[in-house]
């Protein structure tokens, strides 16, 4: 199975000590976001967990733990580095420093396991198409040789996003096409391939890959194994990504990005973060009376069938 840490919050940036405690103790408890009394227990051991999947804006706190994790686990890292300033991403560290951190991550685990995410893309007077083009070229230059896939997506206007970022607008198909073509041409010059996440399949005519960003093919390529995953409910209709067993929690990320879909508001996040205990098996708080624990029957997805070389 794949243990997913990154669809609901940024565990490497804010909860690395907690995560390593969970790995060392061999299990984690996760509240169901739609039924708080329903708590799932996931076992964390290499006989069950085939891949640890991280998605973060700041992997720096986890760099010191990579050697320990590498002894028992395969990893895949999606690191988001965008061109936005503190007006959009108030608590995201300096982007020039994050480019250097990405390089360190790539050296430590290999560039096949590292994905750069340039998303979400939105257009405004300040962050114009020309601005994105300049920024993308600069970042590609900095990451050349350290990554081979860059994931791009255009902003989705969830209700939370529209409430917290009312002046933002969808990116028109025409602008998407202009940027997709430029991104792929630029990425190609720097040894990278652009994958778009849940975008119009017509963008493939510009050379970008529209198949997805956490697909079985990409996971196998990144970790050098063959997987035989079970059928599972996809995160969204049309999504081909193998994302399940998310151990995070909504309303717990302190980056406070204005486009965030995982946070309801700042006050809720601050309240939840104050309840975090790095020694608890739950990311936020502790078990309470009335909680019901359900043990997840996880198993390895590795395809161990012998293959004859032809």
PDB file of C-alpha atoms in Angstrom:
ATOM      1  CA  UNK A   1       0.000   0.000   0.000  1.00  0.00           C
ATOM      2  CA  UNK A   2       0.931   3.630  -0.280  1.00  0.00           C
ATOM      3  CA  UNK A   3       0.926   5.778   2.842  1.00  0.00           C
ATOM      4  CA  UNK A   4      -0.107   9.246   1.727  1.00  0.00           C
ATOM      5  CA  UNK A   5       0.908  12.194   3.908  1.00  0.00           C
ATOM      6  CA  UNK A   6       0.043  15.169   1.770  1.00  0.00           C
ATOM      7  CA  UNK A   7      -3.513  15.661   0.507  1.00  0.00           C
ATOM      8  CA  UNK A   8      -4.868  17.275   3.684  1.00  0.00           C
ATOM      9  CA  UNK A   9      -1.909  19.112   5.222  1.00  0.00           C
ATOM     10  CA  UNK A  10       1.852  19.609   5.009  1.00  0.00           C
ATOM     11  CA  UNK A  11       3.327  17.028   7.379  1.00  0.00           C
ATOM     12  CA  UNK A  12       7.024  17.508   6.456  1.00  0.00           C
ATOM     13  CA  UNK A  13       6.833  21.265   7.030  1.00  0.00           C
ATOM     14  CA  UNK A  14       4.950  21.275  10.347  1.00  0.00           C
ATOM     15  CA  UNK A  15       4.793  17.778  11.796  1.00  0.00           C
ATOM     16  CA  UNK A  16       8.042  15.995  10.956  1.00  0.00           C
ATOM     17  CA  UNK A  17       8.783  15.037  14.585  1.00  0.00           C
ATOM     18  CA  UNK A  18       5.306  13.539  14.937  1.00  0.00           C
ATOM     19  CA  UNK A  19       5.679  11.637  11.674  1.00  0.00           C
ATOM     20  CA  UNK A  20       8.991  10.088  12.661  1.00  0.00           C
ATOM     21  CA  UNK A  21       7.502   9.089  16.020  1.00  0.00           C
ATOM     22  CA  UNK A  22       4.732   7.307  14.134  1.00  0.00           C
ATOM     23  CA  UNK A  23       7.210   5.504  11.874  1.00  0.00           C
ATOM     24  CA  UNK A  24       9.282   4.384  14.867  1.00  0.00           C
ATOM     25  CA  UNK A  25       6.242   3.192  16.811  1.00  0.00           C
ATOM     26  CA  UNK A  26       4.866   1.443  13.744  1.00  0.00           C
ATOM     27  CA  UNK A  27       1.326   2.804  13.533  1.00  0.00           C
ATOM     28  CA  UNK A  28      -0.739   5.952  13.151  1.00  0.00           C
ATOM     29  CA  UNK A  29      -4.328   6.877  14.004  1.00  0.00           C
ATOM     30  CA  UNK A  30      -6.406   9.028  11.649  1.00  0.00           C
ATOM     31  CA  UNK A  31      -9.787  10.622  12.272  1.00  0.00           C
ATOM     32  CA  UNK A  32     -12.283  10.398   9.449  1.00  0.00           C
ATOM     33  CA  UNK A  33     -12.830  14.009   8.293  1.00  0.00           C
ATOM     34  CA  UNK A  34     -16.561  13.317   7.854  1.00  0.00           C
ATOM     35  CA  UNK A  35     -17.101  11.292  11.068  1.00  0.00           C
ATOM     36  CA  UNK A  36     -14.797  12.393  13.884  1.00  0.00           C
ATOM     37  CA  UNK A  37     -15.596   9.346  16.041  1.00  0.00           C
ATOM     38  CA  UNK A  38     -14.399   6.996  13.321  1.00  0.00           C
ATOM     39  CA  UNK A  39     -10.653   6.520  13.793  1.00  0.00           C
ATOM     40  CA  UNK A  40      -8.576   4.369  11.428  1.00  0.00           C
ATOM     41  CA  UNK A  41      -5.390   2.651  12.551  1.00  0.00           C
ATOM     42  CA  UNK A  42      -2.774   2.232   9.824  1.00  0.00           C
ATOM     43  CA  UNK A  43       0.181  -0.032  10.464  1.00  0.00           C
ATOM     44  CA  UNK A  44       3.504   1.437   9.332  1.00  0.00           C
ATOM     45  CA  UNK A  45       5.975  -1.294   8.511  1.00  0.00           C
ATOM     46  CA  UNK A  46       7.853  -2.195   5.319  1.00  0.00           C
ATOM     47  CA  UNK A  47       5.975  -5.480   4.911  1.00  0.00           C
ATOM     48  CA  UNK A  48       2.788  -3.496   4.301  1.00  0.00           C
ATOM     49  CA  UNK A  49       3.826   0.015   3.236  1.00  0.00           C
ATOM     50  CA  UNK A  50       5.451  -0.090  -0.194  1.00  0.00           C
ATOM     51  CA  UNK A  51       5.832   3.665  -0.665  1.00  0.00           C
ATOM     52  CA  UNK A  52       5.749   6.740   1.559  1.00  0.00           C
ATOM     53  CA  UNK A  53       4.241   9.578  -0.467  1.00  0.00           C
ATOM     54  CA  UNK A  54       4.996  13.158   0.555  1.00  0.00           C
ATOM     55  CA  UNK A  55       3.581  16.396  -0.823  1.00  0.00           C
ATOM     56  CA  UNK A  56       5.020  19.544   0.719  1.00  0.00           C
ATOM     57  CA  UNK A  57       6.053  23.149   0.273  1.00  0.00           C
ATOM     58  CA  UNK A  58       8.966  22.706   2.665  1.00  0.00           C
ATOM     59  CA  UNK A  59      10.824  19.383   2.916  1.00  0.00           C
ATOM     60  CA  UNK A  60      13.684  20.915   4.920  1.00  0.00           C
ATOM     61  CA  UNK A  61      12.643  19.576   8.372  1.00  0.00           C
ATOM     62  CA  UNK A  62      12.665  16.028   6.975  1.00  0.00           C
ATOM     63  CA  UNK A  63      16.094  16.088   5.363  1.00  0.00           C
ATOM     64  CA  UNK A  64      17.762  14.918   8.582  1.00  0.00           C
ATOM     65  CA  UNK A  65      15.530  11.822   8.643  1.00  0.00           C
ATOM     66  CA  UNK A  66      15.982  10.626   5.065  1.00  0.00           C
ATOM     67  CA  UNK A  67      18.771   8.175   5.776  1.00  0.00           C
ATOM     68  CA  UNK A  68      16.699   6.522   8.501  1.00  0.00           C
ATOM     69  CA  UNK A  69      13.656   6.267   6.242  1.00  0.00           C
ATOM     70  CA  UNK A  70      15.666   4.968   3.289  1.00  0.00           C
ATOM     71  CA  UNK A  71      16.703   1.896   5.289  1.00  0.00           C
ATOM     72  CA  UNK A  72      13.176   0.480   5.170  1.00  0.00           C
ATOM     73  CA  UNK A  73      11.012   2.512   2.819  1.00  0.00           C
ATOM     74  CA  UNK A  74      10.732   3.691  -0.747  1.00  0.00           C
ATOM     75  CA  UNK A  75       9.694   7.308  -1.029  1.00  0.00           C
ATOM     76  CA  UNK A  76       8.187   9.672  -3.541  1.00  0.00           C
ATOM     77  CA  UNK A  77       8.294  13.431  -2.934  1.00  0.00           C
ATOM     78  CA  UNK A  78       6.146  16.089  -4.593  1.00  0.00           C
ATOM     79  CA  UNK A  79       7.569  19.492  -3.691  1.00  0.00           C
ATOM     80  CA  UNK A  80       5.562  22.593  -4.579  1.00  0.00           C
ATOM     81  CA  UNK A  81       7.606  25.638  -5.516  1.00  0.00           C
ATOM     82  CA  UNK A  82       5.615  28.489  -7.035  1.00  0.00           C
ATOM     83  CA  UNK A  83       6.517  32.078  -7.975  1.00  0.00           C
ATOM     84  CA  UNK A  84       4.101  33.759  -5.567  1.00  0.00           C
ATOM     85  CA  UNK A  85       5.056  36.161  -2.821  1.00  0.00           C
ATOM     86  CA  UNK A  86       3.949  36.591   0.791  1.00  0.00           C
ATOM     87  CA  UNK A  87       0.738  38.233  -0.418  1.00  0.00           C
ATOM     88  CA  UNK A  88      -0.386  34.796  -1.613  1.00  0.00           C
ATOM     89  CA  UNK A  89       1.692  32.337   0.439  1.00  0.00           C
ATOM     90  CA  UNK A  90       2.324  34.152   3.759  1.00  0.00           C
ATOM     91  CA  UNK A  91       4.311  31.474   5.586  1.00  0.00           C
ATOM     92  CA  UNK A  92       6.031  29.588   2.789  1.00  0.00           C
ATOM     93  CA  UNK A  93       9.833  29.923   3.147  1.00  0.00           C
ATOM     94  CA  UNK A  94      11.953  31.882   0.688  1.00  0.00           C
ATOM     95  CA  UNK A  95      11.688  30.276  -2.758  1.00  0.00           C
ATOM     96  CA  UNK A  96      15.390  30.579  -3.549  1.00  0.00           C
ATOM     97  CA  UNK A  97      16.119  28.624  -0.378  1.00  0.00           C
ATOM     98  CA  UNK A  98      13.470  26.035  -1.284  1.00  0.00           C
ATOM     99  CA  UNK A  99      15.146  25.496  -4.652  1.00  0.00           C
ATOM    100  CA  UNK A 100      18.358  24.682  -2.767  1.00  0.00           C
ATOM    101  CA  UNK A 101      16.470  22.375  -0.401  1.00  0.00           C
ATOM    102  CA  UNK A 102      14.981  20.583  -3.407  1.00  0.00           C
ATOM    103  CA  UNK A 103      18.472  20.043  -4.761  1.00  0.00           C
ATOM    104  CA  UNK A 104      19.530  18.521  -1.416  1.00  0.00           C
ATOM    105  CA  UNK A 105      16.480  16.258  -1.408  1.00  0.00           C
ATOM    106  CA  UNK A 106      17.222  15.087  -4.938  1.00  0.00           C
ATOM    107  CA  UNK A 107      20.834  14.307  -4.065  1.00  0.00           C
ATOM    108  CA  UNK A 108      19.685  12.300  -1.043  1.00  0.00           C
ATOM    109  CA  UNK A 109      17.012  10.103  -2.638  1.00  0.00           C
ATOM    110  CA  UNK A 110      17.593  10.437  -6.391  1.00  0.00           C
ATOM    111  CA  UNK A 111      15.844  12.642  -8.915  1.00  0.00           C
ATOM    112  CA  UNK A 112      13.458   9.883 -10.077  1.00  0.00           C
ATOM    113  CA  UNK A 113      11.734  10.057  -6.683  1.00  0.00           C
ATOM    114  CA  UNK A 114      11.453  13.866  -6.733  1.00  0.00           C
ATOM    115  CA  UNK A 115       8.672  15.754  -8.510  1.00  0.00           C
ATOM    116  CA  UNK A 116       8.459  19.524  -8.754  1.00  0.00           C
ATOM    117  CA  UNK A 117       4.939  20.938  -8.562  1.00  0.00           C
ATOM    118  CA  UNK A 118       4.322  24.347 -10.107  1.00  0.00           C
ATOM    119  CA  UNK A 119       0.738  24.698  -8.997  1.00  0.00           C
ATOM    120  CA  UNK A 120      -1.775  26.103  -8.785  1.00  0.00           C
ATOM    121  CA  UNK A 121      -1.348  28.561 -11.630  1.00  0.00           C
ATOM    122  CA  UNK A 122      -3.550  31.637 -11.618  1.00  0.00           C
ATOM    123  CA  UNK A 123      -3.385  34.893 -13.548  1.00  0.00           C
ATOM    124  CA  UNK A 124      -3.643  38.405 -12.102  1.00  0.00           C
ATOM    125  CA  UNK A 125      -2.295  41.868 -12.822  1.00  0.00           C
ATOM    126  CA  UNK A 126       0.798  41.060 -10.746  1.00  0.00           C
ATOM    127  CA  UNK A 127       1.137  37.394 -11.670  1.00  0.00           C
ATOM    128  CA  UNK A 128       0.667  37.760 -15.395  1.00  0.00           C
ATOM    129  CA  UNK A 129       1.429  35.264 -18.144  1.00  0.00           C
ATOM    130  CA  UNK A 130       4.746  37.030 -18.747  1.00  0.00           C
ATOM    131  CA  UNK A 131       5.554  36.812 -15.027  1.00  0.00           C
ATOM    132  CA  UNK A 132       4.884  33.051 -15.021  1.00  0.00           C
ATOM    133  CA  UNK A 133       7.055  32.577 -18.067  1.00  0.00           C
ATOM    134  CA  UNK A 134      10.010  34.377 -16.477  1.00  0.00           C
ATOM    135  CA  UNK A 135       9.613  32.591 -13.157  1.00  0.00           C
ATOM    136  CA  UNK A 136       9.248  29.158 -14.739  1.00  0.00           C
ATOM    137  CA  UNK A 137      12.410  29.632 -16.783  1.00  0.00           C
ATOM    138  CA  UNK A 138      14.349  30.715 -13.695  1.00  0.00           C
ATOM    139  CA  UNK A 139      13.156  27.738 -11.650  1.00  0.00           C
ATOM    140  CA  UNK A 140      13.822  25.279 -14.467  1.00  0.00           C
ATOM    141  CA  UNK A 141      17.387  26.544 -14.660  1.00  0.00           C
ATOM    142  CA  UNK A 142      17.854  26.074 -10.911  1.00  0.00           C
ATOM    143  CA  UNK A 143      16.406  22.545 -10.914  1.00  0.00           C
ATOM    144  CA  UNK A 144      18.009  21.236 -14.088  1.00  0.00           C
ATOM    145  CA  UNK A 145      19.585  17.861 -13.357  1.00  0.00           C
ATOM    146  CA  UNK A 146      17.687  17.493 -10.075  1.00  0.00           C
ATOM    147  CA  UNK A 147      14.217  16.589 -11.396  1.00  0.00           C
ATOM    148  CA  UNK A 148      12.770  15.154 -14.574  1.00  0.00           C
ATOM    149  CA  UNK A 149       9.027  15.764 -14.091  1.00  0.00           C
ATOM    150  CA  UNK A 150       7.243  19.016 -13.288  1.00  0.00           C
ATOM    151  CA  UNK A 151       3.544  18.885 -12.432  1.00  0.00           C
ATOM    152  CA  UNK A 152       1.431  21.878 -13.449  1.00  0.00           C
ATOM    153  CA  UNK A 153      -2.198  22.576 -12.622  1.00  0.00           C
ATOM    154  CA  UNK A 154      -4.434  25.580 -13.029  1.00  0.00           C
ATOM    155  CA  UNK A 155      -6.385  26.886 -10.072  1.00  0.00           C
ATOM    156  CA  UNK A 156      -9.647  25.175  -9.108  1.00  0.00           C
ATOM    157  CA  UNK A 157     -12.186  27.476  -7.508  1.00  0.00           C
ATOM    158  CA  UNK A 158     -13.489  25.442  -4.585  1.00  0.00           C
ATOM    159  CA  UNK A 159     -15.928  27.236  -2.302  1.00  0.00           C
ATOM    160  CA  UNK A 160     -13.234  27.659   0.366  1.00  0.00           C
ATOM    161  CA  UNK A 161     -10.926  29.152  -2.256  1.00  0.00           C
ATOM    162  CA  UNK A 162     -13.507  31.619  -3.492  1.00  0.00           C
ATOM    163  CA  UNK A 163     -14.245  32.723   0.080  1.00  0.00           C
ATOM    164  CA  UNK A 164     -10.606  33.191   1.092  1.00  0.00           C
ATOM    165  CA  UNK A 165      -9.393  34.501  -2.279  1.00  0.00           C
ATOM    166  CA  UNK A 166     -12.393  36.331  -3.774  1.00  0.00           C
ATOM    167  CA  UNK A 167     -10.451  38.283  -6.398  1.00  0.00           C
ATOM    168  CA  UNK A 168      -9.054  35.183  -8.105  1.00  0.00           C
ATOM    169  CA  UNK A 169     -10.472  33.977 -11.421  1.00  0.00           C
ATOM    170  CA  UNK A 170     -10.266  30.789 -13.420  1.00  0.00           C
ATOM    171  CA  UNK A 171      -7.562  30.614 -16.072  1.00  0.00           C
ATOM    172  CA  UNK A 172      -9.133  30.679 -19.521  1.00  0.00           C
ATOM    173  CA  UNK A 173      -8.492  27.801 -21.900  1.00  0.00           C
ATOM    174  CA  UNK A 174      -6.631  30.175 -24.196  1.00  0.00           C
ATOM    175  CA  UNK A 175      -4.273  31.196 -21.400  1.00  0.00           C
ATOM    176  CA  UNK A 176      -3.876  27.571 -20.352  1.00  0.00           C
ATOM    177  CA  UNK A 177      -2.828  26.683 -23.878  1.00  0.00           C
ATOM    178  CA  UNK A 178      -0.331  29.555 -24.045  1.00  0.00           C
ATOM    179  CA  UNK A 179       1.267  28.564 -20.765  1.00  0.00           C
ATOM    180  CA  UNK A 180       1.178  24.799 -21.387  1.00  0.00           C
ATOM    181  CA  UNK A 181       3.028  25.231 -24.661  1.00  0.00           C
ATOM    182  CA  UNK A 182       5.615  27.527 -23.093  1.00  0.00           C
ATOM    183  CA  UNK A 183       6.051  25.356 -20.009  1.00  0.00           C
ATOM    184  CA  UNK A 184       6.657  22.213 -22.045  1.00  0.00           C
ATOM    185  CA  UNK A 185       9.099  23.894 -24.424  1.00  0.00           C
ATOM    186  CA  UNK A 186      11.015  25.411 -21.502  1.00  0.00           C
ATOM    187  CA  UNK A 187      10.984  22.263 -19.393  1.00  0.00           C
ATOM    188  CA  UNK A 188      12.211  20.204 -22.335  1.00  0.00           C
ATOM    189  CA  UNK A 189      15.251  22.451 -22.745  1.00  0.00           C
ATOM    190  CA  UNK A 190      16.126  21.682 -19.119  1.00  0.00           C
ATOM    191  CA  UNK A 191      15.612  17.924 -19.324  1.00  0.00           C
ATOM    192  CA  UNK A 192      12.104  17.864 -17.833  1.00  0.00           C
ATOM    193  CA  UNK A 193       8.657  16.699 -18.899  1.00  0.00           C
ATOM    194  CA  UNK A 194       5.461  18.545 -17.974  1.00  0.00           C
ATOM    195  CA  UNK A 195       2.555  16.599 -16.509  1.00  0.00           C
ATOM    196  CA  UNK A 196      -0.721  18.405 -15.918  1.00  0.00           C
ATOM    197  CA  UNK A 197      -3.048  17.444 -13.085  1.00  0.00           C
ATOM    198  CA  UNK A 198      -6.751  17.030 -13.930  1.00  0.00           C
ATOM    199  CA  UNK A 199      -6.645  19.444 -16.853  1.00  0.00           C
ATOM    200  CA  UNK A 200      -8.154  19.517 -20.338  1.00  0.00           C
ATOM    201  CA  UNK A 201      -6.880  16.559 -22.346  1.00  0.00           C
ATOM    202  CA  UNK A 202      -6.559  18.837 -25.383  1.00  0.00           C
ATOM    203  CA  UNK A 203      -3.396  20.284 -23.815  1.00  0.00           C
ATOM    204  CA  UNK A 204      -1.612  17.093 -24.831  1.00  0.00           C
ATOM    205  CA  UNK A 205      -1.180  18.512 -28.317  1.00  0.00           C
ATOM    206  CA  UNK A 206       1.484  20.800 -26.874  1.00  0.00           C
ATOM    207  CA  UNK A 207       3.496  17.829 -25.685  1.00  0.00           C
ATOM    208  CA  UNK A 208       2.417  17.806 -22.041  1.00  0.00           C
ATOM    209  CA  UNK A 209       1.332  14.564 -20.398  1.00  0.00           C
ATOM    210  CA  UNK A 210      -2.304  14.654 -19.273  1.00  0.00           C
ATOM    211  CA  UNK A 211      -2.449  11.188 -17.663  1.00  0.00           C
ATOM    212  CA  UNK A 212      -2.030  12.381 -14.053  1.00  0.00           C
ATOM    213  CA  UNK A 213       0.600  13.041 -11.403  1.00  0.00           C
ATOM    214  CA  UNK A 214       0.440  10.101  -8.941  1.00  0.00           C
ATOM    215  CA  UNK A 215      -0.337   7.358 -11.445  1.00  0.00           C
ATOM    216  CA  UNK A 216       0.801   3.772 -11.154  1.00  0.00           C
ATOM    217  CA  UNK A 217       3.234   4.306 -14.026  1.00  0.00           C
ATOM    218  CA  UNK A 218       4.870   7.293 -12.336  1.00  0.00           C
ATOM    219  CA  UNK A 219       5.043   5.564  -8.960  1.00  0.00           C
ATOM    220  CA  UNK A 220       6.705   2.519 -10.496  1.00  0.00           C
ATOM    221  CA  UNK A 221       9.155   4.682 -12.405  1.00  0.00           C
ATOM    222  CA  UNK A 222      10.017   6.665  -9.293  1.00  0.00           C
ATOM    223  CA  UNK A 223      10.547   3.665  -6.996  1.00  0.00           C
ATOM    224  CA  UNK A 224      11.742   1.038  -9.487  1.00  0.00           C
ATOM    225  CA  UNK A 225       9.163  -1.578  -8.498  1.00  0.00           C
ATOM    226  CA  UNK A 226       6.092  -3.123 -10.129  1.00  0.00           C
ATOM    227  CA  UNK A 227       2.786  -2.609  -8.339  1.00  0.00           C
ATOM    228  CA  UNK A 228      -0.447  -4.588  -8.400  1.00  0.00           C
ATOM    229  CA  UNK A 229      -2.850  -2.209  -6.642  1.00  0.00           C
ATOM    230  CA  UNK A 230      -6.438  -3.126  -5.782  1.00  0.00           C
ATOM    231  CA  UNK A 231      -9.384  -1.313  -7.277  1.00  0.00           C
ATOM    232  CA  UNK A 232     -10.032   1.849  -5.290  1.00  0.00           C
ATOM    233  CA  UNK A 233     -12.331   4.834  -5.300  1.00  0.00           C
ATOM    234  CA  UNK A 234     -10.587   7.725  -7.005  1.00  0.00           C
ATOM    235  CA  UNK A 235     -10.213  11.096  -5.342  1.00  0.00           C
ATOM    236  CA  UNK A 236     -12.140  12.817  -8.136  1.00  0.00           C
ATOM    237  CA  UNK A 237     -13.928  11.633 -11.288  1.00  0.00           C
ATOM    238  CA  UNK A 238     -11.345  11.236 -14.030  1.00  0.00           C
ATOM    239  CA  UNK A 239      -8.394  11.097 -11.630  1.00  0.00           C
ATOM    240  CA  UNK A 240      -6.055   8.158 -12.270  1.00  0.00           C
ATOM    241  CA  UNK A 241      -3.824   8.714  -9.260  1.00  0.00           C
ATOM    242  CA  UNK A 242      -3.265   6.061  -6.595  1.00  0.00           C
ATOM    243  CA  UNK A 243      -3.896   8.231  -3.551  1.00  0.00           C
ATOM    244  CA  UNK A 244      -5.363   6.552  -0.478  1.00  0.00           C
ATOM    245  CA  UNK A 245      -4.535   6.023   3.209  1.00  0.00           C
ATOM    246  CA  UNK A 246      -4.073   9.744   3.882  1.00  0.00           C
ATOM    247  CA  UNK A 247      -2.779  10.204   7.427  1.00  0.00           C
ATOM    248  CA  UNK A 248      -3.169  13.992   7.508  1.00  0.00           C
ATOM    249  CA  UNK A 249      -6.005  16.193   8.726  1.00  0.00           C
ATOM    250  CA  UNK A 250      -7.736  19.191   7.188  1.00  0.00           C
ATOM    251  CA  UNK A 251      -7.408  22.630   8.782  1.00  0.00           C
ATOM    252  CA  UNK A 252      -3.898  21.991  10.114  1.00  0.00           C
ATOM    253  CA  UNK A 253      -1.538  23.655   7.618  1.00  0.00           C
ATOM    254  CA  UNK A 254       0.162  26.849   8.760  1.00  0.00           C
ATOM    255  CA  UNK A 255       1.261  28.087   5.340  1.00  0.00           C
ATOM    256  CA  UNK A 256      -2.110  29.905   4.972  1.00  0.00           C
ATOM    257  CA  UNK A 257      -1.907  30.040   1.189  1.00  0.00           C
ATOM    258  CA  UNK A 258      -4.859  32.053  -0.072  1.00  0.00           C
ATOM    259  CA  UNK A 259      -5.778  29.468  -2.708  1.00  0.00           C
ATOM    260  CA  UNK A 260      -5.781  26.547  -0.209  1.00  0.00           C
ATOM    261  CA  UNK A 261      -8.654  24.056  -0.435  1.00  0.00           C
ATOM    262  CA  UNK A 262      -7.660  22.136   2.727  1.00  0.00           C
ATOM    263  CA  UNK A 263      -8.101  24.971   5.274  1.00  0.00           C
ATOM    264  CA  UNK A 264     -11.441  26.475   6.215  1.00  0.00           C
ATOM    265  CA  UNK A 265     -10.094  29.576   7.932  1.00  0.00           C
ATOM    266  CA  UNK A 266      -7.078  30.752   9.920  1.00  0.00           C
ATOM    267  CA  UNK A 267      -8.798  30.619  13.315  1.00  0.00           C
ATOM    268  CA  UNK A 268      -9.724  26.946  12.897  1.00  0.00           C
ATOM    269  CA  UNK A 269      -6.199  26.082  11.819  1.00  0.00           C
ATOM    270  CA  UNK A 270      -4.592  27.894  14.754  1.00  0.00           C
ATOM    271  CA  UNK A 271      -6.935  26.175  17.190  1.00  0.00           C
ATOM    272  CA  UNK A 272      -6.160  22.747  15.744  1.00  0.00           C
ATOM    273  CA  UNK A 273      -2.418  23.330  15.651  1.00  0.00           C
ATOM    274  CA  UNK A 274      -2.478  24.278  19.330  1.00  0.00           C
ATOM    275  CA  UNK A 275      -3.868  20.804  20.083  1.00  0.00           C
ATOM    276  CA  UNK A 276      -1.043  18.985  18.303  1.00  0.00           C
ATOM    277  CA  UNK A 277       1.052  16.640  20.434  1.00  0.00           C
ATOM    278  CA  UNK A 278       4.063  15.099  18.702  1.00  0.00           C
ATOM    279  CA  UNK A 279       3.765  12.062  20.982  1.00  0.00           C
ATOM    280  CA  UNK A 280       0.105  11.366  20.203  1.00  0.00           C
ATOM    281  CA  UNK A 281      -0.806   8.720  17.617  1.00  0.00           C
ATOM    282  CA  UNK A 282      -3.292  11.273  16.225  1.00  0.00           C
ATOM    283  CA  UNK A 283      -2.065  14.332  14.362  1.00  0.00           C
ATOM    284  CA  UNK A 284      -4.399  16.565  16.339  1.00  0.00           C
ATOM    285  CA  UNK A 285      -5.354  15.862  19.923  1.00  0.00           C
ATOM    286  CA  UNK A 286      -5.779  12.459  21.541  1.00  0.00           C
ATOM    287  CA  UNK A 287      -8.269   9.637  21.608  1.00  0.00           C
ATOM    288  CA  UNK A 288     -11.515  10.539  23.336  1.00  0.00           C
ATOM    289  CA  UNK A 289     -14.337   8.623  24.955  1.00  0.00           C
ATOM    290  CA  UNK A 290     -16.678   7.363  22.259  1.00  0.00           C
ATOM    291  CA  UNK A 291     -14.018   7.012  19.567  1.00  0.00           C
ATOM    292  CA  UNK A 292     -14.194   3.780  17.594  1.00  0.00           C
ATOM    293  CA  UNK A 293     -10.939   2.435  16.172  1.00  0.00           C
ATOM    294  CA  UNK A 294     -11.018   0.484  12.929  1.00  0.00           C
ATOM    295  CA  UNK A 295      -7.874  -1.374  11.895  1.00  0.00           C
ATOM    296  CA  UNK A 296      -7.043  -0.864   8.238  1.00  0.00           C
ATOM    297  CA  UNK A 297      -6.328  -4.207   6.590  1.00  0.00           C
ATOM    298  CA  UNK A 298      -3.393  -2.972   4.582  1.00  0.00           C
ATOM    299  CA  UNK A 299      -1.187  -5.200   2.524  1.00  0.00           C
ATOM    300  CA  UNK A 300       1.681  -4.832   0.111  1.00  0.00           C
ATOM    301  CA  UNK A 301       0.937  -3.978  -3.498  1.00  0.00           C
ATOM    302  CA  UNK A 302       4.258  -5.212  -4.786  1.00  0.00           C
ATOM    303  CA  UNK A 303       3.971  -7.533  -7.771  1.00  0.00           C
ATOM    304  CA  UNK A 304       6.339 -10.309  -6.800  1.00  0.00           C
ATOM    305  CA  UNK A 305       5.611 -12.560  -9.766  1.00  0.00           C
ATOM    306  CA  UNK A 306       8.708 -13.763 -11.550  1.00  0.00           C
ATOM    307  CA  UNK A 307       9.212 -12.247 -14.970  1.00  0.00           C
ATOM    308  CA  UNK A 308      11.291 -13.894 -17.656  1.00  0.00           C
ATOM    309  CA  UNK A 309      13.720 -11.677 -19.499  1.00  0.00           C
ATOM    310  CA  UNK A 310      13.182 -12.006 -23.254  1.00  0.00           C
TER     311      UNK A 310
END
